[in-house]
Short mmCIF file of C-alpha atoms in Angstrom, two decimals:
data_model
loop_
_atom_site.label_atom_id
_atom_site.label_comp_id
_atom_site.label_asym_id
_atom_site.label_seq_id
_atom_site.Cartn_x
_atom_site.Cartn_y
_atom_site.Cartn_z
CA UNK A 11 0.00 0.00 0.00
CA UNK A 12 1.07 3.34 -0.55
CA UNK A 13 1.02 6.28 2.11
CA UNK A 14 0.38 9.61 1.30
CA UNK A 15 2.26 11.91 2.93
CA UNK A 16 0.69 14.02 5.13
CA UNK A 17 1.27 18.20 5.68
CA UNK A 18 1.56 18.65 1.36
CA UNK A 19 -1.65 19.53 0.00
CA UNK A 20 -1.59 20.88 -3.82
CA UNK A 21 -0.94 24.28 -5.11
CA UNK A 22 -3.79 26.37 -6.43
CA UNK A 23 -3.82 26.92 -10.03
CA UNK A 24 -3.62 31.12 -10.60
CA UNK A 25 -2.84 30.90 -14.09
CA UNK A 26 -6.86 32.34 -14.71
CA UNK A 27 -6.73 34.63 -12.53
CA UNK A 28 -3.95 36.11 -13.64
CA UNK A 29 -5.17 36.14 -17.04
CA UNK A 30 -8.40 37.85 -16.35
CA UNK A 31 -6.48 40.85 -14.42
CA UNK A 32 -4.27 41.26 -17.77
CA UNK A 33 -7.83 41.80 -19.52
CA UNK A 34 -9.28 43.67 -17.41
CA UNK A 35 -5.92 46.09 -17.31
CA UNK A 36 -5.72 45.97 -21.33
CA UNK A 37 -9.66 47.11 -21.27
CA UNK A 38 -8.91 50.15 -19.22
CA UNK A 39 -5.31 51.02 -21.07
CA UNK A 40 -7.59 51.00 -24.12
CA UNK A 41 -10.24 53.48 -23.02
CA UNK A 42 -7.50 55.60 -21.15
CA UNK A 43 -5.97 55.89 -24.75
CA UNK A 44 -9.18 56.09 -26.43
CA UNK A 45 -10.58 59.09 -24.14
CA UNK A 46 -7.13 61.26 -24.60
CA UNK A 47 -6.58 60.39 -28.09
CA UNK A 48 -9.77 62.58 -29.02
CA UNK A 49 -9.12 65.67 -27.22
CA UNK A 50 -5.68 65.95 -29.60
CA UNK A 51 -7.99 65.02 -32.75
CA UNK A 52 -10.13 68.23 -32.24
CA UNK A 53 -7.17 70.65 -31.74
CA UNK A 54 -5.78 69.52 -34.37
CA UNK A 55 -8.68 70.26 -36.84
CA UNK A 56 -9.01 73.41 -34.88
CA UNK A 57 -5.73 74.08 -35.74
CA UNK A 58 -6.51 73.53 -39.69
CA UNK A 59 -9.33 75.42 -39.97
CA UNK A 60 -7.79 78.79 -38.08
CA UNK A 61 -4.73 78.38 -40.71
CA UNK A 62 -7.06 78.24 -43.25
CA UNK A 63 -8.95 81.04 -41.95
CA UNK A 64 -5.99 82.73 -42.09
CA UNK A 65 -4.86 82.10 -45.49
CA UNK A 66 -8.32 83.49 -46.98
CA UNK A 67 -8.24 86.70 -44.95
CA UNK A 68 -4.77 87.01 -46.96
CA UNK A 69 -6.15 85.99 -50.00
CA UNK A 70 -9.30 88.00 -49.24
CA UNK A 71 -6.36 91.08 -48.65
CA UNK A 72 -4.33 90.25 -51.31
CA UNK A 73 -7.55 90.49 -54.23
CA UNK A 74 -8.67 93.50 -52.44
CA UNK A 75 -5.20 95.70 -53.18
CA UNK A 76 -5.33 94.23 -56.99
CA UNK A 77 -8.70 95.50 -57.48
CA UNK A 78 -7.23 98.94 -56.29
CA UNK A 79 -4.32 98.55 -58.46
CA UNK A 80 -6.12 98.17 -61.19
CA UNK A 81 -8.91 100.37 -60.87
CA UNK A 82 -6.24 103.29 -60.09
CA UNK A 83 -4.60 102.06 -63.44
CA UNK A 84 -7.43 102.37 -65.41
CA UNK A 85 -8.08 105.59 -64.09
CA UNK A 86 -4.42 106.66 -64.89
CA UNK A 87 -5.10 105.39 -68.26
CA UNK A 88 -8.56 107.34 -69.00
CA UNK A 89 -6.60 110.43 -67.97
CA UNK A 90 -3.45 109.69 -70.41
CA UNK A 91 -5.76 108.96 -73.23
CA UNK A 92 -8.00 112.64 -72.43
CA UNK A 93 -4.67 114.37 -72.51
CA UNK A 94 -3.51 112.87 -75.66
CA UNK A 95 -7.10 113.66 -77.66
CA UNK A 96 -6.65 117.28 -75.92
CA UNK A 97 -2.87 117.45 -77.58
CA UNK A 98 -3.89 116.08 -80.53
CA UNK A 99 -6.68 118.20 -81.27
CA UNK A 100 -4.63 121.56 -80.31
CA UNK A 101 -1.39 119.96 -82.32
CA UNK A 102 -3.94 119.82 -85.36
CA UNK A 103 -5.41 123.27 -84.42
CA UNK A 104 -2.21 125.19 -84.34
CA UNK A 105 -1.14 123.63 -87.45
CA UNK A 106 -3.99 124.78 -89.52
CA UNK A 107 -3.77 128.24 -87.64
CA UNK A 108 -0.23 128.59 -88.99
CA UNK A 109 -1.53 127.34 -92.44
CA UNK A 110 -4.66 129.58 -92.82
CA UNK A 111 -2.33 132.49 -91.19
CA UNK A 112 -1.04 132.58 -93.89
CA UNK A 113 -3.95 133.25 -96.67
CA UNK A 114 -5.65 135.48 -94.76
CA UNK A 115 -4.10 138.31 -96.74
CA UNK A 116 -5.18 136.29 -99.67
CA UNK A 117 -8.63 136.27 -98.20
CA UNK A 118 -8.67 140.15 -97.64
CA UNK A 119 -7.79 140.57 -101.06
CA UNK A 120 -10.56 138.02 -102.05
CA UNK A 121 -13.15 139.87 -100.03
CA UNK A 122 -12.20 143.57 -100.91
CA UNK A 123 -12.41 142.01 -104.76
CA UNK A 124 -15.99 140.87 -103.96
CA UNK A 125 -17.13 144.53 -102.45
CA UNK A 126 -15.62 146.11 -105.46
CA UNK A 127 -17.94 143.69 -108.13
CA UNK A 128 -14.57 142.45 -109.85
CA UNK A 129 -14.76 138.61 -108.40
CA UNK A 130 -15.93 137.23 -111.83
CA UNK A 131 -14.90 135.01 -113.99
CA UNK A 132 -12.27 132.35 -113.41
CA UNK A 133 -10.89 134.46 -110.41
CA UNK A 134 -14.69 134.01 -108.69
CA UNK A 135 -14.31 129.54 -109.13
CA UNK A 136 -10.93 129.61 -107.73
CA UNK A 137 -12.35 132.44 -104.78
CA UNK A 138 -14.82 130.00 -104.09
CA UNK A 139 -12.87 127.24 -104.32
CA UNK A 140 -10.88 128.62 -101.77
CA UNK A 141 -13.26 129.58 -99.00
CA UNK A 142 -15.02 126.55 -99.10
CA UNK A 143 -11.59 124.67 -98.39
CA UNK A 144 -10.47 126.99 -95.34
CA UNK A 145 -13.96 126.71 -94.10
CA UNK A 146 -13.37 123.18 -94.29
CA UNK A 147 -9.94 123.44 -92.18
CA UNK A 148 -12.66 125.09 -89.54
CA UNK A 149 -11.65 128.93 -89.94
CA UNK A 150 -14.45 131.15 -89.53
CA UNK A 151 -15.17 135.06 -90.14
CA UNK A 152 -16.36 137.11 -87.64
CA UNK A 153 -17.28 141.08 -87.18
CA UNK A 154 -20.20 142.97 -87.87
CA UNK A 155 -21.38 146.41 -87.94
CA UNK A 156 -23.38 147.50 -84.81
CA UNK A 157 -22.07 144.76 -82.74
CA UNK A 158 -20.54 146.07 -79.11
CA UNK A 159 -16.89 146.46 -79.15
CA UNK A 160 -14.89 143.41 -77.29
CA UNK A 161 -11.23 144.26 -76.80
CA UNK A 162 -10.41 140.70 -76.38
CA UNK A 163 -11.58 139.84 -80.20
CA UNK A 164 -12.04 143.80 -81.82
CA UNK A 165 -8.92 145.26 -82.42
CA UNK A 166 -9.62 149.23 -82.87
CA UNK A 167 -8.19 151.12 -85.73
CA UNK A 168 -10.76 154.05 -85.90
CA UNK A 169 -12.03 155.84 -83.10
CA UNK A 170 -15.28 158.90 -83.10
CA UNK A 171 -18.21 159.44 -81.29
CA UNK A 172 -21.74 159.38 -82.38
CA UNK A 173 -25.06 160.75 -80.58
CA UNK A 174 -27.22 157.34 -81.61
CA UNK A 175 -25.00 154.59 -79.54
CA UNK A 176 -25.24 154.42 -76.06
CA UNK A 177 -21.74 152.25 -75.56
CA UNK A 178 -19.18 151.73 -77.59
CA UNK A 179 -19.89 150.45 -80.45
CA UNK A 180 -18.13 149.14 -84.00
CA UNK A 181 -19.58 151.26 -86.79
CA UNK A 182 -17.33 149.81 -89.40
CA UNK A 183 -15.34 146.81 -90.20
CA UNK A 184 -11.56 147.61 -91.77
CA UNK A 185 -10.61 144.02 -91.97
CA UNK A 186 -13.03 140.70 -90.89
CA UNK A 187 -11.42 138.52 -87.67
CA UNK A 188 -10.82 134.67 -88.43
CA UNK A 189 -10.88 132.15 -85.91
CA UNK A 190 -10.28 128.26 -85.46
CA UNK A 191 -12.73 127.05 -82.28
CA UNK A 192 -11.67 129.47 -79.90
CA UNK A 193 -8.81 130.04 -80.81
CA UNK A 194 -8.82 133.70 -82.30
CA UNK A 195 -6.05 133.87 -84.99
CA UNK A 196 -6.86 137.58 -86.36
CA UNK A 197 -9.02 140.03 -84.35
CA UNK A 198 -11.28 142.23 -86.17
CA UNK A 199 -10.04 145.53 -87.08
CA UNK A 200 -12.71 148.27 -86.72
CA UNK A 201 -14.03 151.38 -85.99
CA UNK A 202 -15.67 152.03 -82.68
CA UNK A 203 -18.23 155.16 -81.87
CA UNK A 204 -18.53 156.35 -78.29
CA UNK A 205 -21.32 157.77 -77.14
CA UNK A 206 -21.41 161.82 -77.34
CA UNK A 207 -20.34 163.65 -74.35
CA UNK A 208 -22.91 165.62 -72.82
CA UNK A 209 -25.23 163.99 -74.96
CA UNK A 210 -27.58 162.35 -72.06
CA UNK A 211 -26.63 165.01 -69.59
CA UNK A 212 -27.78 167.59 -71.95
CA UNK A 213 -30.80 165.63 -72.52
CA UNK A 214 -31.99 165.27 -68.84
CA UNK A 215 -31.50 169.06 -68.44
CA UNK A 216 -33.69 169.69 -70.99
CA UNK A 217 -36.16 167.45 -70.08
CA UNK A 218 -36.08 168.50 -66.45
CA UNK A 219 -36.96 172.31 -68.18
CA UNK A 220 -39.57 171.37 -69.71
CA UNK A 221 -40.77 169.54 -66.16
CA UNK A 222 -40.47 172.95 -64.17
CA UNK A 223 -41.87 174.70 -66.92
CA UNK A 224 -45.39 172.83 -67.31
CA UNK A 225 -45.63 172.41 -63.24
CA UNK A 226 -45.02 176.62 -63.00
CA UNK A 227 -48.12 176.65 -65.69
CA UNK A 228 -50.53 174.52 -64.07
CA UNK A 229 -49.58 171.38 -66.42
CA UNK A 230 -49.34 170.48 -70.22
CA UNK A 231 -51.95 172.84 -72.62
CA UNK A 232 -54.86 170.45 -73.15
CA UNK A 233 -56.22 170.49 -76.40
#
């Protein structure tokens, strides 16, 4: 027979119980990692979307400072191009002024020709002929009897006074003014009347006479 030793009794078996603590810490490492690790998701898409915030108030600044650029350039540009039309147009101007100069002593002769009746004939076409082509280059006449006197486009030659004008006035014209536009290349030569001396003042004193007079009779005769 065999004895069995007394005072040795077996060893528990921990192998499960060990295993199930190693779960149960793996379970909670997981949600520890699980509950931090989405914190640092959010902060970083925070992150993203304040840098791109960032970079389309930029762009935002950036278009903004083109659109100025280039609205000041056009600008700059519509000026240039008024300035050039406003050269070119006096650059043309002054050239046919200096032309037409020029044959305005041709025109006098033309005009004194047609006062006189001897434009006829050949000499009237090519007379013609001519005015209609200076007229063309945009020179115009200008002066007329009875008109008021203008220093700034009458020239006067002639001067005399005259009891039927009450300022001064051009009674005759020695030689026509030409002009391109406004810009005056001959003034009209002319004679200018002034109004009498005396004349008005004379006047009222008579008048005034023949006031005192009727009011000392009793009034105007009635008839």
């Amino acid at each position: 027979m065999t004895e069995e030793t007394p005072g040795f009794d077996e060893k528990p078996d921990v192998s499960g119980a060990e295993s199930a603590g190693n779960a149960d810490d793996a379970a909670r490492a997981e949600s520890a990692d699980k509950a931090g690790s989405a914190p640092a998701g959010d902060d970083k898409q925070g992150a993203r979307d304040i840098a791109l915030t960032a970079q389309l108030d930029q762009a935002r600044s950036a278009l903004n400072e083109r659109t100025a650029d280039l609205q000041r350039l056009q600008a700059e540009y519509q000026n240039y191009r008024r300035r050039v039309e406003r050269d070119r147009i006096a650059v043309k101007e002054i050239a046919a002024a200096n032309l037409l100069s020029e044959l305005l002593p041709v025109l006098d002769d033309v005009g004194r020709a047609r006062d006189h009746g001897e434009l006829v004939g050949g000499f009237k076409s090519v007379a013609e002929s001519l005015e209609t082509v200076v007229a063309k280059l945009g020179l115009q006449q200008f002066g007329k009897e009875g008109e008021p006197f203008d220093p700034t486009i009458h020239e006067a030659l002639m001067h005399s006074y005259a009891p039927d004008v009450t300022e001064t006035t051009c009674v005759a014209i020695l030689q026509p003014g030409y002009r391109i536009g406004e810009r005056t290349i001959r003034p009209a030569r002319v004679a200018v009347a002034e109004p009498q001396p005396g004349a008005q003042g004379g006047k009222s004193a008579s008048e005034d006479g023949a006031k005192a007079s009727d009011e000392e009779n009793g009034g105007p005769d009635e008839g």
